[in-house]
Amino acid sequence: MAIAMLHRIQHFLCLILVFLLPFSSLLFPSLGYNVPDKYFINCGSDSNVTVGDKVYVGESNPVARFSRSKTESNESQVPSPLYQTARIFRRESSYEFGIDTNGTYLVRLHFFSFTSRSNLYSARFNISVPGFWLVQKFDARNDTENNADPVKEFFMEITSPTFKIIFRPLPSSFAFVNAIELFLLPLNLISNNVSHFTFSGYMGLTSYRPGLYSRVLETKLRLNVGGQIVTGPDNLLRKWFPDDSYFANPENAKNRSPFMGRIEYHVGDDSDGPYANKFTAPSDVYRTAKEINSSSSSAGNITWALPVDYNTDHLLRLHFCDYWSPQIDHAYINLFIYDTYVMPVNIYDPEVSKELPAPYYFDFVVHSDDSGFMKVSIAPDASARIRDAFLNGLEIMKIIERSSSVPPYLDEPNSEHNRLPVVLGSVLIIFMMILGFLWRLKITKEKPTENSDWLPMLVTAGGSSQSRLTEGTSQGSALPNINLGLKIPLLDLQLATNNFHASQIIGKGSFGNVYKGVLQNGMTVAVKRGEPGSGEGLPEFHTEIVILSKIRHKHLVSLIGYCDENFEMILVYEYMEKGTLRDHLSNKNLPRLSWKNRLEICIGAASGLHYLHKGVDGGIIHRDVKSTNILLDENLVAKVADFGLSRTGPVDHQPYVTTVVKGTFGYLDPEYFKTQQLTEKSDVYSFGVVLLEVLCARAVIDPSLPRDQINLAEWGILCKNKGMLQDIVDPSIKDQIDQNSLRKFSETVEKSLQEDGSDRPTMDALLWDLEYALQIQRGVQDEDSSISVSASLQLPSVRRLPSLSTLSEVAEFAIVTGNESNCAADSVFSLLKIDDAR
Ligand SMILES: *[C@@H]1O[C@H](CO)[C@@H](O)[C@H](O)[C@H]1NC(C)=O
Ligand SMILES: *[C@@H]1O[C@H](CO)[C@@H](O)[C@H](O)[C@H]1NC(C)=O
Ligand SMILES: *[C@@H]1O[C@H](CO)[C@@H](O)[C@H](O)[C@H]1NC(C)=O
Ligand SMILES: *[C@@H]1O[C@H](CO)[C@@H](O)[C@H](O)[C@H]1NC(C)=O
Ligand SMILES: *[C@@H]1O[C@H](CO)[C@@H](O)[C@H](O)[C@H]1NC(C)=O
Ligand SMILES: *[C@@H]1O[C@H](CO)[C@@H](O)[C@H](O)[C@H]1NC(C)=O
Ligand SMILES: *[C@@H]1O[C@H](CO)[C@@H](O)[C@H](O)[C@H]1NC(C)=O
Ligand SMILES: *[C@@H]1O[C@H](CO)[C@@H](O)[C@H](O)[C@H]1NC(C)=O
Ligand SMILES: *[C@@H]1O[C@H](CO)[C@@H](O)[C@H](O)[C@H]1NC(C)=O
């Protein structure tokens, strides 16, 4: 009965809503945003504002309109156009954000009290997020008088689909905000597992339990020690201030002259340091330092006294980068916190040979005392070869604990008074979404490629993560037009790969990991993601996209899209169900490929390579043809991968002279190795090795075999010459292989492996030979056995390939061990060679 009643009421409410729709914005002052989750918002304004290269979008959005809450503005001189407007809340209100991806987020709130009718200086308020007080009893006067940065910055883990920031004015006052930033941070910027400093010193370092991710961090200080203010988009929009006003003994320290060179960031995922990657801190922070003033007689140490909250846990992060010592182990520094010896700051680790200048950092949780200052000192160790101590950067973040005193917000059941608007609000949102959906359907029907950005909740998005993919890549496996509009929002890729979760990794290479992902349109893709820190190759990355997007062929793996957002370099390829050709040759758990299958695969790959050489514009040399770069789709159709990372040949077909030989052992053309001249025939040689591999199903380099058998190319030719090729054919196909087909095939192999490139066939000719071998196998055509190929052949003198012992002389050589357990690593997408050699 009661339930029926409730239903009727709901029904009635819905009806009312339809009529109220046009006025809805007047009714729900605090419904908040519901925009995609990369948010930069210019509060209190309808217009976008660009600061640096970041667009802070205005609130001109029907869903987000805060009609009952005022805005104020003053066009006069303020430090940033963001600070010309503010939204003012006279009662409890919130901004609400939709969150697609679990992870660590940065929340930045801007409070600048410009002169206006409301007198923003008199604002007093709290701010909370679920479970935590971010700001308590905010008093704008304090910040303005101290000339402090009008920004509050927080780090927190968000794992709920919506996230609310709640403004709570103190009695008879109000709250305001000029701008809000909320974005997902790169992985591992902050480690969950941090050492806990206690006064028993070094031995007292234990893990801080239960870890930082269960807390919120608030930035208190971020110092570029020995340098100037550092800002800018390359550094997650963080601001680093000079440290000069924080010395306890200023005469003991002096600025080290700045370093102009390149900082050698760590490339890798391991978050626990000590080596810094490019997100840890920008180069400009590591390029300056404070060091001991050797002309000061008392200079035993440098001590900073850093203002902190009383008796509170803080995260202290110290950044070091020794850019003047000749060796990494020359400067030994001792670190003290509150005059207590903590540890030697010495990252010498024979296991990790690092190039200098390698930046590194240490994190500690330190409980502050009741002085209001945290004392941090560095002093040279008496045993050091260079008696110096230095520091490049310092960060202090207050650790905010979960608090049970944070009251639930409006929409919680115990807040009867406020319940109705929220219920109405939710219904309204759903209603509008349905309307929107219907309208969108209609639009899609009429104009399939139009971006449906009309949806109010998408209008203010910094980057619309929901609408983008439907534009270009929704046609499933039929690939969309490839063009430079293939940019995919980072968040879509994070979603697709479960935020680059380790379980999604299908390959690993020098460039980074390859993840399997499913885009929102259901398409399965391979996502190759550059490591943070390997990011010097942005122009090359762009070149790759330009080249890749021009190439399309049935037997070449296609580029689906790319992402260069947020300092990322990501390429997205079509996913190849059956993995690499090598897997199918070497993995005993997979069904054996028949000889006919193998020929078809070789033909597919050859036609892909032929297209690279002769198709599109001017010819492209693959440079890394091998069985792990030949992928198979669900129907065992072969596609060549990693081709876009090869060389584009000049139009006049002059050979290339490269300074660095690139390739993979076992497949590498000896002529190219010797002359460093790269031609299409180098690909032909490598492909010849692949053909042998297909025939014999063994590793191209197998050090466990007798010397003359280690290298498959050498061994294969040797056997061929002795008429023993039959003996090394993969036993699983021995019985099915037609002798004439084998003869034709081995003849092709032999031609491809000629020492002199000009004696090798073109891909075109090779393709024809393989087709012929397939025809024979199919029995469609009988080979004229009077042409006895094997008898008439010259024995090629195969040059010895560089043996493993000469490895060290070969700069930057890509070595692939052929270790079965590395197969995934070796897979198609593994080596995105965006490196300085290119
Ligand atoms: C804008 O600010 C200037 C000085 O900062 C002040 O003189 C002026 O009255 C302000 N305008 C309004 C409308 O408050
Ligand atoms: C702001 O200043 C007032 C008075 O000067 C002081 O009582 C209050 O504690 C200060 N608040 C903060 C957050 O520093
Ligand atoms: C995010 O975290 C929540 C809580 O831990 C979990 O329930 C949810 O499945 C996670 N979502 C994703 C996409 O991982
Ligand atoms: C603001 O925070 C203070 C300190 O926690 C608390 O006592 C007060 O009740 C809060 N006021 C509001 C309106 O949330
Ligand atoms: C945390 O880090 C310490 C050293 O920094 C290490 O000994 C410990 O095993 C780590 N604990 C976990 C749970 O990762
Ligand atoms: C270094 O110490 C000398 C002697 O005490 C002092 O004169 C000089 O100012 C100091 N240098 C700096 C940069 O503080
Ligand atoms: C640093 O030097 C001062 C004297 O300049 C001394 O009082 C203090 O104890 C020293 N601190 C440490 C940690 O060595
Ligand atoms: C504001 O920025 C958003 C997102 O970049 C964009 O979609 C919108 O068109 C911009 N609005 C105006 C008025 O420029
Ligand atoms: C091959 O991989 C396995 C497992 O990772 C490893 O134990 C072994 O040492 C590797 N062998 C070579 C030659 O790299």
PDB file of C-alpha atoms in Angstrom, residues 168 283 308 835:
ATOM      1  CA  ARG A 168      30.248  24.567   3.990  1.00  0.00           C
ATOM      2  CA  SER A 283      64.381  19.222 -14.900  1.00  0.00           C
ATOM      3  CA  VAL A 308      54.453  23.020   9.198  1.00  0.00           C
ATOM      4  CA  ASP A 835      65.104   6.830 -29.539  1.00  0.00           C
TER       5      ASP A 835
END
